[in-house]
Coordinates of C-alpha atoms in Angstrom, one line a residue:
X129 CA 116.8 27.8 47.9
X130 CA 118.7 27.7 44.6
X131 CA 117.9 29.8 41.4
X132 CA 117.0 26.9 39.5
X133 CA 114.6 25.6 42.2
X134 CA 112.8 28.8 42.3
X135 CA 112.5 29.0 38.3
X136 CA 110.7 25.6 38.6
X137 CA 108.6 27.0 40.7
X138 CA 107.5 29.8 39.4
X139 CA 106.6 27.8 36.5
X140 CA 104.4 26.0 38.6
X141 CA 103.0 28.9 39.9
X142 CA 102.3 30.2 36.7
X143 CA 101.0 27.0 35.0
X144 CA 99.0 26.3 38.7
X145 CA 100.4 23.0 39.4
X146 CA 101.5 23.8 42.4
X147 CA 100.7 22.7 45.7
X148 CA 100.0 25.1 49.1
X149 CA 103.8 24.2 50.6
X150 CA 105.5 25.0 47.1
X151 CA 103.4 28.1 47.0
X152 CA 104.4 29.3 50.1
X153 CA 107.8 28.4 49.5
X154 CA 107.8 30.6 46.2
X155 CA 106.1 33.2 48.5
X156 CA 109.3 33.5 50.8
X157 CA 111.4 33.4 48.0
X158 CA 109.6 36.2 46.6
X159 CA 109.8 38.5 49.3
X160 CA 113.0 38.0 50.7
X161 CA 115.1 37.9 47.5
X162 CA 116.0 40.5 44.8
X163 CA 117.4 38.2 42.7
X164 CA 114.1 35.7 42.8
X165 CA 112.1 39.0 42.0
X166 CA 113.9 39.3 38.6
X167 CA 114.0 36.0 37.6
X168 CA 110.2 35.9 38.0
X169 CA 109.7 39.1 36.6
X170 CA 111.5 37.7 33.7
X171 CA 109.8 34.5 33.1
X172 CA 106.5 36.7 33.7
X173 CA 107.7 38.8 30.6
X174 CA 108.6 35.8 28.6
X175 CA 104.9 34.1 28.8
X176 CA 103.2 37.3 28.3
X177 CA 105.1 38.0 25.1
X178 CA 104.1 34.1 24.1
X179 CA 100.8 35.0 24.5
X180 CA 101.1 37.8 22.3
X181 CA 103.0 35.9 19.4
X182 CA 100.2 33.3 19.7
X183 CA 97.1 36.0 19.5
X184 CA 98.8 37.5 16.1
X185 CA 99.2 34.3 14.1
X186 CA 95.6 33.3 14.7
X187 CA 94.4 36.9 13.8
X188 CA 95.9 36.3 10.2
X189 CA 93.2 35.7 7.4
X190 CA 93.2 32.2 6.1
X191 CA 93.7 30.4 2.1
X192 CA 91.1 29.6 0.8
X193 CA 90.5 26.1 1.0
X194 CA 93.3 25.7 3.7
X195 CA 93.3 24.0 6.6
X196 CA 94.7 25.6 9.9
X197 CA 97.9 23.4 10.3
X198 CA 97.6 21.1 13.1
X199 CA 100.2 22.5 14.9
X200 CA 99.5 25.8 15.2
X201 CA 96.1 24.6 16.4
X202 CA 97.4 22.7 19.1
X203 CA 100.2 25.2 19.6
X204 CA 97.1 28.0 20.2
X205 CA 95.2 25.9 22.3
X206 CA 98.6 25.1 24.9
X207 CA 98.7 29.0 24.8
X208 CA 94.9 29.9 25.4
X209 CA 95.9 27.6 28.9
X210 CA 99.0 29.8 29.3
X211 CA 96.9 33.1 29.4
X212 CA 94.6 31.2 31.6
X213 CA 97.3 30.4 34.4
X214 CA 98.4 33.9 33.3
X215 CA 95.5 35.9 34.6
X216 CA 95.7 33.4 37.3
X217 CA 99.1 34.1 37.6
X218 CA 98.7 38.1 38.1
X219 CA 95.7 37.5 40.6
X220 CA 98.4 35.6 42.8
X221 CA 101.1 38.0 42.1
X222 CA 98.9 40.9 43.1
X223 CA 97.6 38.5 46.1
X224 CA 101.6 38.1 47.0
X225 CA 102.4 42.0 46.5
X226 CA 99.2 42.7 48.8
X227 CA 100.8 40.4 51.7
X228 CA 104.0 42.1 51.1
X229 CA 102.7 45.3 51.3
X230 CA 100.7 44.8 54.9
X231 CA 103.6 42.7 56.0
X232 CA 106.5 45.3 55.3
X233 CA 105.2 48.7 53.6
X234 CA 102.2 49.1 55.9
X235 CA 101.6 51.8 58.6
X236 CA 102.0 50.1 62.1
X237 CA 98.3 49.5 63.6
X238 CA 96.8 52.1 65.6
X239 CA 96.9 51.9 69.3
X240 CA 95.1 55.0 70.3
X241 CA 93.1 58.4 68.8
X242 CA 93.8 61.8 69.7
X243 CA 91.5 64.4 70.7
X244 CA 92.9 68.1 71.2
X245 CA 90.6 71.1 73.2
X246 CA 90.4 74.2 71.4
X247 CA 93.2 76.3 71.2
X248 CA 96.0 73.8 72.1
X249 CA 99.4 74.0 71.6
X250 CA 101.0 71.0 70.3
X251 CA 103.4 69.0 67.8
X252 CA 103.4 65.1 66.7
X253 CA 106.6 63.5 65.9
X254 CA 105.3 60.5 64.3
X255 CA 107.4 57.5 64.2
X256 CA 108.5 55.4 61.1
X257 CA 105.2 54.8 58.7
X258 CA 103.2 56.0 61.4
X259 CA 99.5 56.5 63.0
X260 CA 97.8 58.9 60.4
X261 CA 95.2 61.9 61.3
X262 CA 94.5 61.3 64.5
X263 CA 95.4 58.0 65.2
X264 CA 98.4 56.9 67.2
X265 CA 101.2 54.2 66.5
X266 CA 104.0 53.0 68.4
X267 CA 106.7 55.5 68.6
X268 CA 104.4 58.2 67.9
X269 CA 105.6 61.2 70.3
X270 CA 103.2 64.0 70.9
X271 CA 104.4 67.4 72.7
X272 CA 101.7 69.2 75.0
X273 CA 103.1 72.8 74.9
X274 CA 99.9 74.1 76.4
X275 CA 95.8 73.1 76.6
X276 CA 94.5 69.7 76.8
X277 CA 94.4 66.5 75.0
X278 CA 92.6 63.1 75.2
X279 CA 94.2 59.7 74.1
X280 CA 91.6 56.8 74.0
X281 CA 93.5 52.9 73.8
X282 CA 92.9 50.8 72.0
X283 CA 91.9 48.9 74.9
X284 CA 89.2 51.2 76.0
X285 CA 91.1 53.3 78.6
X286 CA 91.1 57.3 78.5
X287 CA 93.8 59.4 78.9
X288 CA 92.8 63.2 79.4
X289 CA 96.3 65.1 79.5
X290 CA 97.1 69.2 80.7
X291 CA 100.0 70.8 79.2
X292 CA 102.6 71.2 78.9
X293 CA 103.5 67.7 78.7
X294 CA 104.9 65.3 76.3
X295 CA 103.6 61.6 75.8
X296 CA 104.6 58.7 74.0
X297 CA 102.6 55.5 72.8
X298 CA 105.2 52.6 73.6
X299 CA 103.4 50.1 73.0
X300 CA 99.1 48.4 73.2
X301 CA 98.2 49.8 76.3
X302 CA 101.2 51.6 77.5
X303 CA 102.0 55.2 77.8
X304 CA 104.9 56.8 78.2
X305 CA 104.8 60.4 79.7
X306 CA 108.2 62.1 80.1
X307 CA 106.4 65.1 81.9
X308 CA 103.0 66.3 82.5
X309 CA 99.8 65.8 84.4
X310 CA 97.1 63.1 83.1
X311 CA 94.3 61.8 84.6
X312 CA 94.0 58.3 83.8
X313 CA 90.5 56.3 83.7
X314 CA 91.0 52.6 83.1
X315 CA 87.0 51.0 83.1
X316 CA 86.3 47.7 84.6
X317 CA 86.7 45.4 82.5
X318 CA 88.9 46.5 79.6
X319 CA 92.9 45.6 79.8
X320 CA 95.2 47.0 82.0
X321 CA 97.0 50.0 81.2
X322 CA 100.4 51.4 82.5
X323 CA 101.8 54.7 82.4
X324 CA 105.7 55.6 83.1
X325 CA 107.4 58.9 83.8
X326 CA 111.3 58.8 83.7
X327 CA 110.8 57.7 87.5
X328 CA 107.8 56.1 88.2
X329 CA 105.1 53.9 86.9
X330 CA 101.7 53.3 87.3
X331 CA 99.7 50.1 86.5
X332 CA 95.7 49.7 86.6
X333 CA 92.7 47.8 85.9
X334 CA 89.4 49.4 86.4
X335 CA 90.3 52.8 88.1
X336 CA 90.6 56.4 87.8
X337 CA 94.1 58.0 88.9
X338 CA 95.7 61.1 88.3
X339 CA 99.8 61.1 87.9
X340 CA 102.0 64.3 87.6
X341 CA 105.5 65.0 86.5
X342 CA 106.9 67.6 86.7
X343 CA 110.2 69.0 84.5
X344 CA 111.4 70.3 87.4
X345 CA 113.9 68.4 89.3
X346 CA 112.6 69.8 92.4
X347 CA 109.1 69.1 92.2
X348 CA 108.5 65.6 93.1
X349 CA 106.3 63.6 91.0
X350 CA 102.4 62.0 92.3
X351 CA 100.0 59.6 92.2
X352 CA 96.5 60.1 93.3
X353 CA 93.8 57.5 93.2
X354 CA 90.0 58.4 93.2
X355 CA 88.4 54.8 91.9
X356 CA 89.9 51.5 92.5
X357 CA 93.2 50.3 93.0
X358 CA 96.5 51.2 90.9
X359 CA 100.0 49.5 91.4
X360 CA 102.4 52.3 92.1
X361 CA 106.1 51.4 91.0
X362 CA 109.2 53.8 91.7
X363 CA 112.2 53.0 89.3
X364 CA 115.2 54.2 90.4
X365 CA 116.5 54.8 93.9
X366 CA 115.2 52.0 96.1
X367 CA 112.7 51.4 93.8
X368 CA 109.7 51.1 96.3
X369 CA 105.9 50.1 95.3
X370 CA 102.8 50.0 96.6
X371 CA 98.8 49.1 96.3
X372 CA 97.0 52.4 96.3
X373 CA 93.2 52.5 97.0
X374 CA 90.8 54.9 96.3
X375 CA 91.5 58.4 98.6
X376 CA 95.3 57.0 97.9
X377 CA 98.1 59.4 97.1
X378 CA 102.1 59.3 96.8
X379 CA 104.3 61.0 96.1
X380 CA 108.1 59.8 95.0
X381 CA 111.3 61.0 96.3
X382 CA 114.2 61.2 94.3
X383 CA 115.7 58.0 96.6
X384 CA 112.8 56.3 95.0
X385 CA 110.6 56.2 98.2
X386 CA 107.4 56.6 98.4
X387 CA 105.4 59.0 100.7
X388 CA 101.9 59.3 101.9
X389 CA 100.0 62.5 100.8
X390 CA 96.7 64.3 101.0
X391 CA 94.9 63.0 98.4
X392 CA 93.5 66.5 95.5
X393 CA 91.5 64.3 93.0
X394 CA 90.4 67.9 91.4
X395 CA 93.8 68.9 90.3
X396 CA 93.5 66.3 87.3
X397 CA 91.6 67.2 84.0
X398 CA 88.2 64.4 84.1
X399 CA 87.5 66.0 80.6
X400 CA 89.1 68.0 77.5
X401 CA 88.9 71.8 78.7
X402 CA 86.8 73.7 76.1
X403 CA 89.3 76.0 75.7
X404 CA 93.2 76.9 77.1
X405 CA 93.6 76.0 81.0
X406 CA 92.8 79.7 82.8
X407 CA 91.7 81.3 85.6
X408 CA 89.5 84.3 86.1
X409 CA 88.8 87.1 88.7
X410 CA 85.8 89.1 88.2
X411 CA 85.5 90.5 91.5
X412 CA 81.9 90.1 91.5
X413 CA 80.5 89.4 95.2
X414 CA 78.8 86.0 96.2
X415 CA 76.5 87.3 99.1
X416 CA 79.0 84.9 101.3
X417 CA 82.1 87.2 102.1
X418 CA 84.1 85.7 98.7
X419 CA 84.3 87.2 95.4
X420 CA 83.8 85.2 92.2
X421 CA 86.5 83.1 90.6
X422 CA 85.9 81.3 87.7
X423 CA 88.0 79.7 84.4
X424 CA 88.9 76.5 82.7
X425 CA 91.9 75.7 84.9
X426 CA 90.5 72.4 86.8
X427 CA 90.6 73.7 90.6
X428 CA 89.3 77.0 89.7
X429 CA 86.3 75.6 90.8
X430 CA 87.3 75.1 94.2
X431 CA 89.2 78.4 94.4
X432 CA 88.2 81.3 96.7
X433 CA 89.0 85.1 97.0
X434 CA 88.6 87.0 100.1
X435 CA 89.5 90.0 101.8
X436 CA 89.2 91.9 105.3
X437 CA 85.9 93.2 105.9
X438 CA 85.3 96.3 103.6
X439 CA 88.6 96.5 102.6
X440 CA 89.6 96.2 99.3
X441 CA 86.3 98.4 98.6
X442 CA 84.1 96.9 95.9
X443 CA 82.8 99.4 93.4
X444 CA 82.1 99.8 89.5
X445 CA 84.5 98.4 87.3
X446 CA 84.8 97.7 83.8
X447 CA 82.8 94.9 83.3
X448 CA 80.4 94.7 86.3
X449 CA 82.7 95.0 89.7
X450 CA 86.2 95.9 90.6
X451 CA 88.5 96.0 93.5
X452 CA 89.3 99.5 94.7
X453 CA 92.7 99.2 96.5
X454 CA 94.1 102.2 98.9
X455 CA 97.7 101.5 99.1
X456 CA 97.3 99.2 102.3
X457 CA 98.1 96.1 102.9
X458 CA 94.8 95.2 102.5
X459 CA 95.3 92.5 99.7
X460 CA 92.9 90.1 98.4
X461 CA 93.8 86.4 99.1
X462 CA 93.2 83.0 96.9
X463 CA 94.0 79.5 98.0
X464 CA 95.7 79.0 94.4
X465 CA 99.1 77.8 94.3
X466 CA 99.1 79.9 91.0
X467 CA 101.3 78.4 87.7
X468 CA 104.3 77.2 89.5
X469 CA 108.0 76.9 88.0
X470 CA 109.1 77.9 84.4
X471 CA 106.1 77.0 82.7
X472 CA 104.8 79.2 80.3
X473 CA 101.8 82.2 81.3
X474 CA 99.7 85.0 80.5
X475 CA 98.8 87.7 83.1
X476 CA 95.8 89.8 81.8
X477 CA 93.9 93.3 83.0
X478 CA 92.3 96.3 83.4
X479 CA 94.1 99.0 86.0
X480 CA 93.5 102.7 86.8
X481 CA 96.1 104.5 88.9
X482 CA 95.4 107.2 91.1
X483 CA 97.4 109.9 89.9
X484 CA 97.0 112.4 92.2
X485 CA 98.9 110.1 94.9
X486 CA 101.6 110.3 96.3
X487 CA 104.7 108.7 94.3
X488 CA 105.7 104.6 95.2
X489 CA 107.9 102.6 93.3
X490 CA 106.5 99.4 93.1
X491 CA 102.4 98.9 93.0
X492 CA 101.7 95.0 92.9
X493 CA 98.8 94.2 90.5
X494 CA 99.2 90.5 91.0
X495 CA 101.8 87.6 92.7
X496 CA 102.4 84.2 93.8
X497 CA 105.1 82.3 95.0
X498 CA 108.4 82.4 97.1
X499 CA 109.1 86.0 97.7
X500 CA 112.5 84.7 99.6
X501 CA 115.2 87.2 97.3
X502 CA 117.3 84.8 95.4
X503 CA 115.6 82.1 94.5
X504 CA 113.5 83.7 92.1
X505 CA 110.5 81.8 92.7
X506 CA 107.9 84.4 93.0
X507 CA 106.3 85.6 89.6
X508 CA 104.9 89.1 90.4
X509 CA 102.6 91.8 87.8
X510 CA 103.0 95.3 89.4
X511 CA 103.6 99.2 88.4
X512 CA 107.2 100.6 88.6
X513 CA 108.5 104.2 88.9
X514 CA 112.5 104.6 88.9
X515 CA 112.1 107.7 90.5
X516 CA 109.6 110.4 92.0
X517 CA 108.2 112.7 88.9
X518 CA 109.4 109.5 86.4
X519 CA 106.4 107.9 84.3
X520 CA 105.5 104.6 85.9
X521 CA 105.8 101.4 84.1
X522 CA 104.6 98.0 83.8
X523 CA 107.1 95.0 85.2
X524 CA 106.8 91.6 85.4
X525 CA 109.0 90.3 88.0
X526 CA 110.9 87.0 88.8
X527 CA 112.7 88.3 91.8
X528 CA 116.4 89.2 90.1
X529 CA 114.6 88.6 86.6
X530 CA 113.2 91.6 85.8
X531 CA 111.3 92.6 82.4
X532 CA 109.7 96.7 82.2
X533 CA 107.7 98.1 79.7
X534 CA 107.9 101.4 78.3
X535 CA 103.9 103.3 78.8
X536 CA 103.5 105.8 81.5
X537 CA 100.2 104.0 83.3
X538 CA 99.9 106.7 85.8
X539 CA 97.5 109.1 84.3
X540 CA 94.3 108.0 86.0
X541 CA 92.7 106.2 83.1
X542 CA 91.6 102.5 82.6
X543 CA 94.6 100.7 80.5
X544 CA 94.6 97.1 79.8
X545 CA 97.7 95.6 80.3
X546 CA 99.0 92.0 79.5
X547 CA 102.3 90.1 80.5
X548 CA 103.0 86.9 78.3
X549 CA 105.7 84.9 79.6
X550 CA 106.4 82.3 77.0
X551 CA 108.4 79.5 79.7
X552 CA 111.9 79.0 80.1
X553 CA 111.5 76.2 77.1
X554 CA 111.2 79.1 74.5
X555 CA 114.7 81.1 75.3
X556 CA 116.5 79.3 78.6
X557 CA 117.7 82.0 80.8
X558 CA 116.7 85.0 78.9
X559 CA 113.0 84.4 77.7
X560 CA 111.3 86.7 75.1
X561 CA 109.0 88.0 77.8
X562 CA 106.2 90.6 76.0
X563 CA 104.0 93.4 76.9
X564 CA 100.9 94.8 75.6
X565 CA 98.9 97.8 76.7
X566 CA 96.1 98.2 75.4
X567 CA 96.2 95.6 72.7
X568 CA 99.4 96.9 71.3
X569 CA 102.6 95.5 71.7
X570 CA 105.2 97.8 73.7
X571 CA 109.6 97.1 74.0
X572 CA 110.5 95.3 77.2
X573 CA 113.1 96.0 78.6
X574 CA 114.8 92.8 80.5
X575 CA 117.3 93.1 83.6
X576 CA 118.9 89.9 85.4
X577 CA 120.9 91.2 88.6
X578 CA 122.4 87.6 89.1
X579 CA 123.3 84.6 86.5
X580 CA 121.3 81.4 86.7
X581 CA 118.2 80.5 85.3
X582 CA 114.6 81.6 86.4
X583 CA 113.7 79.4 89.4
X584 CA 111.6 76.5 88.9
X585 CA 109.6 76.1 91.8
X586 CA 108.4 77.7 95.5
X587 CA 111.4 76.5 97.7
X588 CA 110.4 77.1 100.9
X589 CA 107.5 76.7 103.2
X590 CA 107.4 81.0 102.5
X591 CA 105.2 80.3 99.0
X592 CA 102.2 82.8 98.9
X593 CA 99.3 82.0 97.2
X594 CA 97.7 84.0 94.4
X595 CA 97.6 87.7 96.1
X596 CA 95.9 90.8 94.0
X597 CA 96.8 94.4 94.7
X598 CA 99.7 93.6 97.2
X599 CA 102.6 90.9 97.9
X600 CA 104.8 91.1 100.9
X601 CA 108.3 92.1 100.8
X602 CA 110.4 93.3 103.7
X603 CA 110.9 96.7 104.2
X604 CA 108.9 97.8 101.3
X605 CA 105.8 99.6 100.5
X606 CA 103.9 97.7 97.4
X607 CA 100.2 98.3 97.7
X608 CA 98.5 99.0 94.6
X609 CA 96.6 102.8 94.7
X610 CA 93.4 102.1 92.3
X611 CA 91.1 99.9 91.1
X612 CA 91.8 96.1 89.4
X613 CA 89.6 94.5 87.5
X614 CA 89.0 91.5 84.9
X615 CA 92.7 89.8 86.0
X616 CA 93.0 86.8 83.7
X617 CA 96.0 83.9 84.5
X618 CA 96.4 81.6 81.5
X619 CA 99.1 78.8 81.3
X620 CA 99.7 79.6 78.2
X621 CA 101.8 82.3 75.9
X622 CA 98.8 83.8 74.2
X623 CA 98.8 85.3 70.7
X624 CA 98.2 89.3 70.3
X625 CA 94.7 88.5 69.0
X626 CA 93.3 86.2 72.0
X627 CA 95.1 89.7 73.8
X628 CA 93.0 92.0 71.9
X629 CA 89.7 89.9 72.2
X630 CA 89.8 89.8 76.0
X631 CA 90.3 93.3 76.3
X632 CA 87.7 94.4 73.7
X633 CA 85.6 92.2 76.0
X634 CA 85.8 95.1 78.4
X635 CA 84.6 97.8 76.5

């Protein structure tokens, strides 16, 4: 469109003698061309000042006995129909800016709303004029350090989400998640829904599924089906799919194959957690032979604690019951896999040594994981002493990654003590691991005997399960000589105050 086309009609805009096409015409103009904007601007300006002009000759008194001149009359009255097509004029103008504004300048629509549990870590990275509050757009990009979150589409699907994780809305519908663990609930009869990791993807309509993956190269990512049936997709390697039912699960190798699995609906979230994902041993007896377990972590539930008859000895703790340990081998035994890899986790409670026995360097308090030396893929809480006659310390220990605190626990008094290891995310290879005993912050001292990283997962069939008051190692003595009570897992770094309220809790 030339200049002097669009002048003629913007007149006709202005004047109203325009038709719908011409209008629309002017519309496209409008929007997609500086130079248009001025020139309408201009004649805009030029009316409106004709207006006034006009207004100021008729507001000037009259002779005596004069006529109003023709003219002028019929020169007021043209204008009194200018300021008409005027106001009309800025009515369509506004009406044009309006469509411009939802058509360019608007945020993106929203595609799903966020909910977050108490306590959550998290960060949003929101795309170009994105969602607002909690409201998600395309692009938006949120990052799951640790807790929960629930994303419902805008299609009427649920998302319920475990950290750490991070999750991206691609598009109406879809989900990315570059790592993480969701449980996915798609309800008859809304649209389907797909959610992709880097190597898989998952489409539904009308079930409930739970997918994991995992950072970690070595931990192979899953799909497990409860409800209905999901399309399972792998998308690299040989790119294999499959029709899941419900009692379905996969997992994915990394030549994109997929493998049968035993199917552990109960490792996915159904609902936001009310509070950070933990787990909790009271050491309270449950008249069946098992001790109680209890926490937000979703297969706490299902989790169990036992021990040979009689041994560790049940007596008075700090809050109701603890485990009285002899130095044996005599652990107590869960059938949790514990927090696996480098993720981030706290390690809480309450010890008393024995200090009239006999000196051991290591005392395990707590431990899970590959105890096989080198691959660093055990995560032990126990008591150290260098030496015979040497205080004895507090260590966490990743195999060759070893962090010691600086208290002497050995003087046959209750000390709480708390480990927070803040994942291999927050400092690589050398993570700012911290103590506290007591509820105050002590120096760690850190020791790596070999480079590398810390190990991200159990590598062989050798994993142990959550142990308390002894681990096996080869050729070494590591039974804990006192009583353990109140021991708290979290996978999360906690704060020095969530620290300080679980040990008050105790007294």
């Amino acid at each position: 469109m030339k200049s002097g086309e669009f002048e003629r009609l913007a007149h006709a805009v202005l004047e109203n003698k325009c038709s719908q096409e011409e209008f629309e015409r002017f519309e496209v103009g409008l929007r997609e061309s500086p130079e248009f904007r001025r020139i309408f601007r201009e004649i805009h300006l030029i009316e409106g000042m004709l207006e006034i002009v006009a207004t100021e000759e008729l507001a000037e008194p009259a002779r005596p006995g004069a006529l109003a001149p023709v003219n002028l009359f019929m020169n007021f009255h043209n204008r009194r129909g200018v300021t008409v097509f005027l106001a009309s004029a800025v009515v369509l103008l506004l009406v044009v800016l309006g469509a411009l504004y939802f058509r360019i300048l608007a945020p993106p629509p929203v595609l799903a709303t966020l909910r977050l549990a108490p306590n959550s870590i998290w960060t949003m990275d929101r795309a170009l004029r994105g969602g607002e509050g909690n409201g998600l757009a395309k692009g938006d990009i949120l990052s799951l350090d640790a807790g929960s979150l629930e994303l419902t589409f805008k299609g009427g699907a649920k998302a319920i989400v475990k950290g750490p994780a991070m999750v991206e809305m691609a598009d109406r519908d879809f989900m990315k998640m570059k790592f993480g663990s969701a449980g996915i609930v798609v309800p008859a009869g809304v649209a389907a829904v797909r959610v992709a990791t880097p190597r898989i993807a998952v489409v539904s309509k009308g079930a409930t599924f739970g997918l994991l993956a995992s950072k970690d190269s070595e931990e192979l990512p899953e799909v497990h089906v409860m409800q209905g049936k999901a399309k399972v997709e792998a998308l690299d390697g040989e790119a294999g799919s499959r029709e899941l039912v419900a009692g379905d699960a996969v997992s994915i190798s990394l030549a994109g194959k997929l493998k049968s699995i035993d199917m552990e609906g109960d490792r996915f979230l159904k609902a936001l957690l009310p509070d950070l994902p933990y787990i909790h041993f009271t050491f309270e007896p449950q008249g069946d032979s098992t001790l109680e377990v209890t926490g937000t972590e979703p297969t706490a539930a299902g989790t169990h604690l036992t021990g040979s008859p009689g041994k560790p000895a049940i007596v008075p703790g700090i809050v109701g019951m603890a485990a009285s340990f002899d130095g044996s081998r005599n652990a107590l035994v869960t059938d949790w896999k514990g927090t696996l890899g480098s993720r981030a986790r706290t390690i809480c409670a309450w010890i008393r040594t024995q200090p009239e026995a006999p000196p051991r360097r290591y005392q395990s308090i707590v431990g899970w994981g590959d105890p096989t030396i080198g691959f660093a893929g055990k995560c032990e809480l126990l008591l150290f002493q260098p030496d015979p006659g040497e205080p004895t310390f507090l260590r966490l220990s990743f195999d060759q990654f070893l962090y010691t605190g600086s208290t002497d626990l050995a003087d046959g008094k209750w000390h709480h003590v708390a480990a927070v290891y803040p994942g291999a995310d927050a400092g690589g290879a050398n993570p700012q691991v911290a103590f506290y005993v007591d509820g105050v912050r002590e120096l760690v001292e850190s020791l790596h005997q070999k480079g590398g990283s810390i190990y991200h997962v159990p590598k062989t069939r050798a994993a142990l399960p959550l142990m308390i008051g002894y681990v096996p190692q080869k050729d070494v003595e590591r039974g804990f000589r006192g009583e353990i009570d109140e021991i708290y897992v979290f996978e999360a770094p906690l704060q020095e105050e969530r620290i300080r309220e679980l040990m008050r809790a105790g007294r």
